[in-house]
GROMACS .gro file of C-alpha atoms in nm:
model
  140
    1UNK     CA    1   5.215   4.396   8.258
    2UNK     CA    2   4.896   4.495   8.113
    3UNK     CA    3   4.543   4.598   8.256
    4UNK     CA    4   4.192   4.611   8.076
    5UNK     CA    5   3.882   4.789   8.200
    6UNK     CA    6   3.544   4.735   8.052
    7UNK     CA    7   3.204   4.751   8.102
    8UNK     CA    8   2.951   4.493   8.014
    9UNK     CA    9   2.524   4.421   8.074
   10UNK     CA   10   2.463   4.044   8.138
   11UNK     CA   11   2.219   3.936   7.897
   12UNK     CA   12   2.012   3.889   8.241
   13UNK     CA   13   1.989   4.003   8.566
   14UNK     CA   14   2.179   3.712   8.740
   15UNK     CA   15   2.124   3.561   9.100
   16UNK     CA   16   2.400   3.628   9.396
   17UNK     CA   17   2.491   3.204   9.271
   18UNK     CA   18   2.503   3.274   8.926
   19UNK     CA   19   2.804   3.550   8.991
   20UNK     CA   20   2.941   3.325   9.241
   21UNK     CA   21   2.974   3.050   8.995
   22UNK     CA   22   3.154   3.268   8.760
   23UNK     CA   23   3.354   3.414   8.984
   24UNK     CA   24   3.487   3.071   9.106
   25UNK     CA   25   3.554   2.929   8.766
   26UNK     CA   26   3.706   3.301   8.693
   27UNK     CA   27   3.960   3.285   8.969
   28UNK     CA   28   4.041   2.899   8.879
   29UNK     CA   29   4.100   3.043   8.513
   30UNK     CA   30   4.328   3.337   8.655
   31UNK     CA   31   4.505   3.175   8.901
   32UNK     CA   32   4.658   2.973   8.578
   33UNK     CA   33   4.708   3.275   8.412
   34UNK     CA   34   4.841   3.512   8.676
   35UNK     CA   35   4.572   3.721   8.624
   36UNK     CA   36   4.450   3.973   8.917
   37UNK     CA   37   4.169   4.238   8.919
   38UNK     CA   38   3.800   4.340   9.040
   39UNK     CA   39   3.502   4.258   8.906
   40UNK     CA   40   3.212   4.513   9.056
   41UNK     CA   41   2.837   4.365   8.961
   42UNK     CA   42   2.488   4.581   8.976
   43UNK     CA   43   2.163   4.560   8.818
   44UNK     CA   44   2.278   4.344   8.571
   45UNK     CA   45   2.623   4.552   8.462
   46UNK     CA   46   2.968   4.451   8.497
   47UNK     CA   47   3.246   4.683   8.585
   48UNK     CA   48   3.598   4.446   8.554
   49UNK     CA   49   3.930   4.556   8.556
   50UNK     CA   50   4.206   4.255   8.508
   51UNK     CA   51   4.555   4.259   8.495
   52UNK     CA   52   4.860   4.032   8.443
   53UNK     CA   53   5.087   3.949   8.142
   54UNK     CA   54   5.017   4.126   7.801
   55UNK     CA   55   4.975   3.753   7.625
   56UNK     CA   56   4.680   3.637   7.904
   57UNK     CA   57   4.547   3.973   7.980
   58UNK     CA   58   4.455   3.978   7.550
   59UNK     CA   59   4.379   3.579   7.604
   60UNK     CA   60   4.105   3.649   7.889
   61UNK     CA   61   3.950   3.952   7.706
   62UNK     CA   62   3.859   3.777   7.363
   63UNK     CA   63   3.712   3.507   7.620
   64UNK     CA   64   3.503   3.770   7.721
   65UNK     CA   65   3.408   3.894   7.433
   66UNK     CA   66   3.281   3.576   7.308
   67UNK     CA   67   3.102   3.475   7.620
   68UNK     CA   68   2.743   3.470   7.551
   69UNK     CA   69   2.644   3.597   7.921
   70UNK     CA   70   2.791   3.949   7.819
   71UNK     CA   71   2.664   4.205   7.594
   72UNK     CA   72   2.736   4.554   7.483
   73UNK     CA   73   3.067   4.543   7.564
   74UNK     CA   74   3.275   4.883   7.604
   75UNK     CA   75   3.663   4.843   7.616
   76UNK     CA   76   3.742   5.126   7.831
   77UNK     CA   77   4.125   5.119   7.838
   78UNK     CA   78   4.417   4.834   7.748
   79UNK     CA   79   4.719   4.982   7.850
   80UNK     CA   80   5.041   4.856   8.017
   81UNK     CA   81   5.140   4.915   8.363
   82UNK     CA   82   5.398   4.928   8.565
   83UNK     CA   83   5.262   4.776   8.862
   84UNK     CA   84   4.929   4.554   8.938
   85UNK     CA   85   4.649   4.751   9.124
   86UNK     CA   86   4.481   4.451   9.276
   87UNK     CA   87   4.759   4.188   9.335
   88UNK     CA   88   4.642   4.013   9.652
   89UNK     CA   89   4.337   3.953   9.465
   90UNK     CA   90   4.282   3.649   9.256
   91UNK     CA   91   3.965   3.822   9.123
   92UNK     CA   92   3.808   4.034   9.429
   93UNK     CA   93   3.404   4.182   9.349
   94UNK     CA   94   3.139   4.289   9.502
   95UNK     CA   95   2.765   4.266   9.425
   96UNK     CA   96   2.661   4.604   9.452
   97UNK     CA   97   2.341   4.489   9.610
   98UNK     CA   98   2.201   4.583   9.963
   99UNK     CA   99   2.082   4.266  10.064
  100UNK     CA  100   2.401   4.076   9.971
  101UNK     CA  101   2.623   4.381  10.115
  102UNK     CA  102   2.415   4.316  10.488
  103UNK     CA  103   2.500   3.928  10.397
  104UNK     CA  104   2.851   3.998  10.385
  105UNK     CA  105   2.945   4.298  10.524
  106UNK     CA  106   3.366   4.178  10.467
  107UNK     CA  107   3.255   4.289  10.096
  108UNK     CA  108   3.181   4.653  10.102
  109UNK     CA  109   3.240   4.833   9.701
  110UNK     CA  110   3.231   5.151   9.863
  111UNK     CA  111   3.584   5.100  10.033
  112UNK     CA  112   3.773   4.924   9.730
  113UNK     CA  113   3.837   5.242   9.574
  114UNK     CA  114   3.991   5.405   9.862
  115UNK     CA  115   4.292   5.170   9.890
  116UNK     CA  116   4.650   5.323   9.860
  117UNK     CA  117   4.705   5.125   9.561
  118UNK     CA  118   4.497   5.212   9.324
  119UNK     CA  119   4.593   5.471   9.045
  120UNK     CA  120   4.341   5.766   8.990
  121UNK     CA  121   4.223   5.595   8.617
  122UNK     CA  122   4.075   5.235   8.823
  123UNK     CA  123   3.926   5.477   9.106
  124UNK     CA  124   3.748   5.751   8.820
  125UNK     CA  125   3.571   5.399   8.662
  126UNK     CA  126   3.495   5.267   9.024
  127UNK     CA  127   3.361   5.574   9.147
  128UNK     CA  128   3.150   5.636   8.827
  129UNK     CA  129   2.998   5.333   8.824
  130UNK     CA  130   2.922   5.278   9.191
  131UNK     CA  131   2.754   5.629   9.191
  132UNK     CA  132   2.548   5.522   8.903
  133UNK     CA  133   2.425   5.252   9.154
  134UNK     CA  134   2.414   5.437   9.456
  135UNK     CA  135   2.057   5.547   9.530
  136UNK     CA  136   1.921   5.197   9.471
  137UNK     CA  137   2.214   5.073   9.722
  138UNK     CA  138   2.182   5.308   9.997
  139UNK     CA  139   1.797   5.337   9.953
  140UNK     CA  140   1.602   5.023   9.826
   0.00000   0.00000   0.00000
């Protein structure tokens, strides 16, 4: 097993569709592959953390980091695992977004971390980058 973290900026700010879109085709695309994780979306950055088999895992990233929606790309960590962090999820996100959080409360970023199965290293990168976002979350 093997689990990447990155962040990305959209070359746009993209509409609560346009993610939706992507996520669908994403979750088509991993449910082939095996692949499980979270993709976290705000203000036009992406946090995503997938995992699944070495071979797909590496397949999926170089699809990422030749899709022209994405820019400045930072690989935070490729490492294997013992274990998946996220394997009831096909791809599970939220749009850290007020307006679509009061849309859907089910969705709520703020309690993904907090789940018993997620190592300390997935809830460091959630936590940093859902307190980057969290004045214009709570506030706007």
């Amino acid at each position: 097993m093997q689990r990447i973290i990155y962040l990305s900026s959209g070359v746009k700010v993209f509409s609560d569709e346009e993610i939706n879109s992507l996520l669908d085709l994403s979750r088509k695309n991993n449910a082939n592959y095996g692949i499980t994780g979270l993709l976290l979306y705000a203000d036009g950055n992406f946090l995503q953390i997938i995992e699944g088999k070495k071979e797909a895992i590496e397949m999926t990233y170089q699809k990422i980091l030749n899709d022209s929606r994405h820019k400045n790309i930072i690989l935070i960590t490729n490492e294997p695992i013992k274990k998946r962090s996220f394997s009831d999820w096909k791809m599970g996100y939220s749009i850290v977004n007020p307006e679509f959080l009061l849309k859907h409360p089910e969705i709520n970023p703020f309690q993904v971390k907090k789940a018993s199965n997620i190592d300390v290293i997935i809830s460091t990168f959630i936590d940093t980058f859902l307190n980057s976002f969290r004045n214009k979350v709570l506030y706007n």
